[in-house]
Amino acid sequence: DCMLNRITIAGRLTKDPESRTTGEYLVTNIRIACPRSYRNAQNELVSDFFDVTAWRKTAELLSAHWKKGDSIIIDGRLATRQYTDKNGVNRIVTYIEAESVYFGGEKNTAKGQPVSRPNASQKSPAQQTVPNINAFPDIDLI
């Protein structure tokens, strides 16, 4: 049997990364907005929102180099976690477990000047080098 669980998505961070240490490992959580190709009846851009979890070196990269509004490309796998909430209800959460993260372009400062990003040589040796692309230059979070 051939099993495949891969996902690659591009979007923008909806808030700054949140990091914590679990045991001996760093874990970083982010939420990204991925715009669709249409607007709703109020002419607002429609986006999907995804929770992303990264571990170890990838978690370090996220917390060190990305902030709210930055463009990002995530390569990883879909994962689920089951838990029982405080009311005793069984819940299942689906999220993306990031294996590699890439810069999706340059972020503009408040003055409108681009901010240069670290180059691919600063990524973990286990990650592939992918050229910077400006995936969503005109997209604003809604």
PDB file of C-alpha atoms in Angstrom:
ATOM      1  CA  ASP A   1       0.000   0.000   0.000  1.00  0.00           C
ATOM      2  CA  CYS A   2       1.141   3.481  -0.821  1.00  0.00           C
ATOM      3  CA  MET A   3       0.255   5.991   1.877  1.00  0.00           C
ATOM      4  CA  LEU A   4       0.614   9.698   1.308  1.00  0.00           C
ATOM      5  CA  ASN A   5       0.048  12.563   3.731  1.00  0.00           C
ATOM      6  CA  ARG A   6       1.566  15.780   2.333  1.00  0.00           C
ATOM      7  CA  ILE A   7       0.321  19.340   2.320  1.00  0.00           C
ATOM      8  CA  THR A   8       1.887  22.538   1.028  1.00  0.00           C
ATOM      9  CA  ILE A   9       0.091  25.799   1.652  1.00  0.00           C
ATOM     10  CA  ALA A  10       0.919  29.480   1.429  1.00  0.00           C
ATOM     11  CA  GLY A  11      -0.568  32.357   3.377  1.00  0.00           C
ATOM     12  CA  ARG A  12       0.104  35.001   6.006  1.00  0.00           C
ATOM     13  CA  LEU A  13       0.453  34.745   9.776  1.00  0.00           C
ATOM     14  CA  THR A  14      -2.604  36.068  11.618  1.00  0.00           C
ATOM     15  CA  LYS A  15      -0.565  36.756  14.779  1.00  0.00           C
ATOM     16  CA  ASP A  16       2.983  36.388  16.079  1.00  0.00           C
ATOM     17  CA  PRO A  17       4.245  32.801  16.602  1.00  0.00           C
ATOM     18  CA  GLU A  18       3.702  31.335  20.069  1.00  0.00           C
ATOM     19  CA  SER A  19       6.527  29.131  21.341  1.00  0.00           C
ATOM     20  CA  ARG A  20       6.980  26.986  24.409  1.00  0.00           C
ATOM     21  CA  THR A  21       9.209  24.153  25.543  1.00  0.00           C
ATOM     22  CA  THR A  22       7.642  20.723  25.925  1.00  0.00           C
ATOM     23  CA  GLY A  23      10.038  18.395  27.685  1.00  0.00           C
ATOM     24  CA  GLU A  24      13.329  19.061  25.916  1.00  0.00           C
ATOM     25  CA  TYR A  25      11.800  20.265  22.628  1.00  0.00           C
ATOM     26  CA  LEU A  26      10.677  23.669  21.414  1.00  0.00           C
ATOM     27  CA  VAL A  27       7.218  23.775  19.834  1.00  0.00           C
ATOM     28  CA  THR A  28       5.833  26.785  17.963  1.00  0.00           C
ATOM     29  CA  ASN A  29       2.208  27.312  16.983  1.00  0.00           C
ATOM     30  CA  ILE A  30       0.961  29.699  14.329  1.00  0.00           C
ATOM     31  CA  ARG A  31      -2.284  30.374  12.497  1.00  0.00           C
ATOM     32  CA  ILE A  32      -2.175  31.311   8.854  1.00  0.00           C
ATOM     33  CA  ALA A  33      -4.773  32.827   6.554  1.00  0.00           C
ATOM     34  CA  CYS A  34      -4.900  31.384   3.046  1.00  0.00           C
ATOM     35  CA  PRO A  35      -6.908  33.515   0.645  1.00  0.00           C
ATOM     36  CA  ARG A  36      -9.315  31.971  -1.817  1.00  0.00           C
ATOM     37  CA  SER A  37      -9.736  33.306  -5.329  1.00  0.00           C
ATOM     38  CA  TYR A  38     -13.037  35.102  -4.752  1.00  0.00           C
ATOM     39  CA  ARG A  39     -14.750  37.764  -2.661  1.00  0.00           C
ATOM     40  CA  ASN A  40     -18.031  37.503  -0.740  1.00  0.00           C
ATOM     41  CA  ALA A  41     -21.195  39.588  -1.273  1.00  0.00           C
ATOM     42  CA  GLN A  42     -19.626  42.437   0.762  1.00  0.00           C
ATOM     43  CA  ASN A  43     -16.627  42.393  -1.618  1.00  0.00           C
ATOM     44  CA  GLU A  44     -14.380  41.075   1.173  1.00  0.00           C
ATOM     45  CA  LEU A  45     -11.638  38.627   0.361  1.00  0.00           C
ATOM     46  CA  VAL A  46     -12.542  35.140   1.602  1.00  0.00           C
ATOM     47  CA  SER A  47      -9.808  33.213   3.428  1.00  0.00           C
ATOM     48  CA  ASP A  48      -9.396  29.856   5.112  1.00  0.00           C
ATOM     49  CA  PHE A  49      -7.538  29.725   8.436  1.00  0.00           C
ATOM     50  CA  PHE A  50      -5.215  26.885   9.414  1.00  0.00           C
ATOM     51  CA  ASP A  51      -3.453  26.021  12.665  1.00  0.00           C
ATOM     52  CA  VAL A  52       0.166  24.954  12.241  1.00  0.00           C
ATOM     53  CA  THR A  53       2.503  23.296  14.743  1.00  0.00           C
ATOM     54  CA  ALA A  54       6.276  23.072  14.295  1.00  0.00           C
ATOM     55  CA  TRP A  55       8.858  21.260  16.402  1.00  0.00           C
ATOM     56  CA  ARG A  56      12.583  21.628  17.099  1.00  0.00           C
ATOM     57  CA  LYS A  57      14.600  23.513  14.427  1.00  0.00           C
ATOM     58  CA  THR A  58      11.521  24.401  12.375  1.00  0.00           C
ATOM     59  CA  ALA A  59       9.942  25.835  15.540  1.00  0.00           C
ATOM     60  CA  GLU A  60      13.081  27.920  16.142  1.00  0.00           C
ATOM     61  CA  LEU A  61      13.006  29.262  12.571  1.00  0.00           C
ATOM     62  CA  LEU A  62       9.339  30.259  12.865  1.00  0.00           C
ATOM     63  CA  SER A  63       9.760  32.100  16.147  1.00  0.00           C
ATOM     64  CA  ALA A  64      12.967  33.832  15.032  1.00  0.00           C
ATOM     65  CA  HIS A  65      12.024  35.018  11.537  1.00  0.00           C
ATOM     66  CA  TRP A  66       8.245  35.438  11.203  1.00  0.00           C
ATOM     67  CA  LYS A  67       5.774  37.910  12.685  1.00  0.00           C
ATOM     68  CA  LYS A  68       2.112  38.730  12.220  1.00  0.00           C
ATOM     69  CA  GLY A  69       1.343  39.566   8.589  1.00  0.00           C
ATOM     70  CA  ASP A  70       4.428  37.863   7.146  1.00  0.00           C
ATOM     71  CA  SER A  71       3.973  35.638   4.115  1.00  0.00           C
ATOM     72  CA  ILE A  72       4.918  31.986   4.563  1.00  0.00           C
ATOM     73  CA  ILE A  73       4.919  28.684   2.719  1.00  0.00           C
ATOM     74  CA  ILE A  74       4.413  25.580   4.857  1.00  0.00           C
ATOM     75  CA  ASP A  75       5.289  22.048   3.763  1.00  0.00           C
ATOM     76  CA  GLY A  76       4.234  19.256   6.073  1.00  0.00           C
ATOM     77  CA  ARG A  77       1.476  16.805   6.861  1.00  0.00           C
ATOM     78  CA  LEU A  78      -2.046  16.883   8.224  1.00  0.00           C
ATOM     79  CA  ALA A  79      -2.343  15.598  11.767  1.00  0.00           C
ATOM     80  CA  THR A  80      -5.154  15.024  14.237  1.00  0.00           C
ATOM     81  CA  ARG A  81      -5.263  15.073  18.012  1.00  0.00           C
ATOM     82  CA  GLN A  82      -8.057  13.719  20.187  1.00  0.00           C
ATOM     83  CA  TYR A  83      -8.866  15.058  23.634  1.00  0.00           C
ATOM     84  CA  THR A  84     -11.710  15.401  26.118  1.00  0.00           C
ATOM     85  CA  ASP A  85     -12.744  18.981  26.862  1.00  0.00           C
ATOM     86  CA  LYS A  86     -13.614  20.348  30.318  1.00  0.00           C
ATOM     87  CA  ASN A  87     -17.275  19.319  29.801  1.00  0.00           C
ATOM     88  CA  GLY A  88     -16.316  15.706  29.079  1.00  0.00           C
ATOM     89  CA  VAL A  89     -16.972  15.966  25.332  1.00  0.00           C
ATOM     90  CA  ASN A  90     -14.559  14.097  23.039  1.00  0.00           C
ATOM     91  CA  ARG A  91     -13.005  16.452  20.486  1.00  0.00           C
ATOM     92  CA  ILE A  92     -10.807  15.968  17.440  1.00  0.00           C
ATOM     93  CA  VAL A  93      -8.542  18.768  16.238  1.00  0.00           C
ATOM     94  CA  THR A  94      -7.009  18.765  12.759  1.00  0.00           C
ATOM     95  CA  TYR A  95      -3.870  20.821  12.156  1.00  0.00           C
ATOM     96  CA  ILE A  96      -0.809  21.024   9.936  1.00  0.00           C
ATOM     97  CA  GLU A  97       2.447  19.672  11.328  1.00  0.00           C
ATOM     98  CA  ALA A  98       5.139  21.742   9.598  1.00  0.00           C
ATOM     99  CA  GLU A  99       8.225  19.936   8.387  1.00  0.00           C
ATOM    100  CA  SER A 100       9.686  22.826   6.362  1.00  0.00           C
ATOM    101  CA  VAL A 101       8.908  26.534   6.252  1.00  0.00           C
ATOM    102  CA  TYR A 102       9.856  29.007   3.535  1.00  0.00           C
ATOM    103  CA  PHE A 103       9.671  32.755   3.096  1.00  0.00           C
ATOM    104  CA  GLY A 104       6.786  33.671   0.834  1.00  0.00           C
ATOM    105  CA  GLY A 105       8.121  37.109  -0.060  1.00  0.00           C
ATOM    106  CA  GLU A 106       9.105  40.372   1.524  1.00  0.00           C
ATOM    107  CA  LYS A 107       7.102  42.074   4.234  1.00  0.00           C
ATOM    108  CA  ASN A 108       6.479  45.779   3.937  1.00  0.00           C
ATOM    109  CA  THR A 109       7.271  48.047   6.841  1.00  0.00           C
ATOM    110  CA  ALA A 110       4.893  50.774   8.018  1.00  0.00           C
ATOM    111  CA  LYS A 111       6.712  53.175   5.669  1.00  0.00           C
ATOM    112  CA  GLY A 112       6.100  50.863   2.733  1.00  0.00           C
ATOM    113  CA  GLN A 113       9.747  49.885   2.268  1.00  0.00           C
ATOM    114  CA  PRO A 114      10.499  46.178   1.828  1.00  0.00           C
ATOM    115  CA  VAL A 115      12.352  44.365   4.578  1.00  0.00           C
ATOM    116  CA  SER A 116      14.955  41.899   3.367  1.00  0.00           C
ATOM    117  CA  ARG A 117      14.677  38.366   4.694  1.00  0.00           C
ATOM    118  CA  PRO A 118      17.430  35.904   5.658  1.00  0.00           C
ATOM    119  CA  ASN A 119      18.627  33.780   2.765  1.00  0.00           C
ATOM    120  CA  ALA A 120      18.185  30.035   2.378  1.00  0.00           C
ATOM    121  CA  SER A 121      21.594  29.289   3.939  1.00  0.00           C
ATOM    122  CA  GLN A 122      20.115  30.117   7.360  1.00  0.00           C
ATOM    123  CA  LYS A 123      17.597  27.269   7.150  1.00  0.00           C
ATOM    124  CA  SER A 124      18.120  23.898   8.775  1.00  0.00           C
ATOM    125  CA  PRO A 125      20.463  21.614   6.780  1.00  0.00           C
ATOM    126  CA  ALA A 126      17.678  19.004   6.654  1.00  0.00           C
ATOM    127  CA  GLN A 127      15.450  21.361   4.678  1.00  0.00           C
ATOM    128  CA  GLN A 128      15.595  21.855   0.930  1.00  0.00           C
ATOM    129  CA  THR A 129      16.594  25.237  -0.387  1.00  0.00           C
ATOM    130  CA  VAL A 130      13.706  26.882  -2.209  1.00  0.00           C
ATOM    131  CA  PRO A 131      14.036  30.301  -3.828  1.00  0.00           C
ATOM    132  CA  ASN A 132      12.085  33.181  -2.315  1.00  0.00           C
ATOM    133  CA  ILE A 133       8.840  33.814  -4.127  1.00  0.00           C
ATOM    134  CA  ASN A 134       6.378  36.586  -3.623  1.00  0.00           C
ATOM    135  CA  ALA A 135       3.338  34.335  -3.294  1.00  0.00           C
ATOM    136  CA  PHE A 136       0.725  36.795  -2.056  1.00  0.00           C
ATOM    137  CA  PRO A 137       2.001  40.382  -2.314  1.00  0.00           C
ATOM    138  CA  ASP A 138      -1.406  42.094  -2.368  1.00  0.00           C
ATOM    139  CA  ILE A 139      -3.304  40.026   0.189  1.00  0.00           C
ATOM    140  CA  ASP A 140      -4.402  41.631   3.440  1.00  0.00           C
ATOM    141  CA  LEU A 141      -5.715  39.686   6.410  1.00  0.00           C
ATOM    142  CA  ILE A 142      -9.408  40.006   7.000  1.00  0.00           C
TER     143      ILE A 142
END
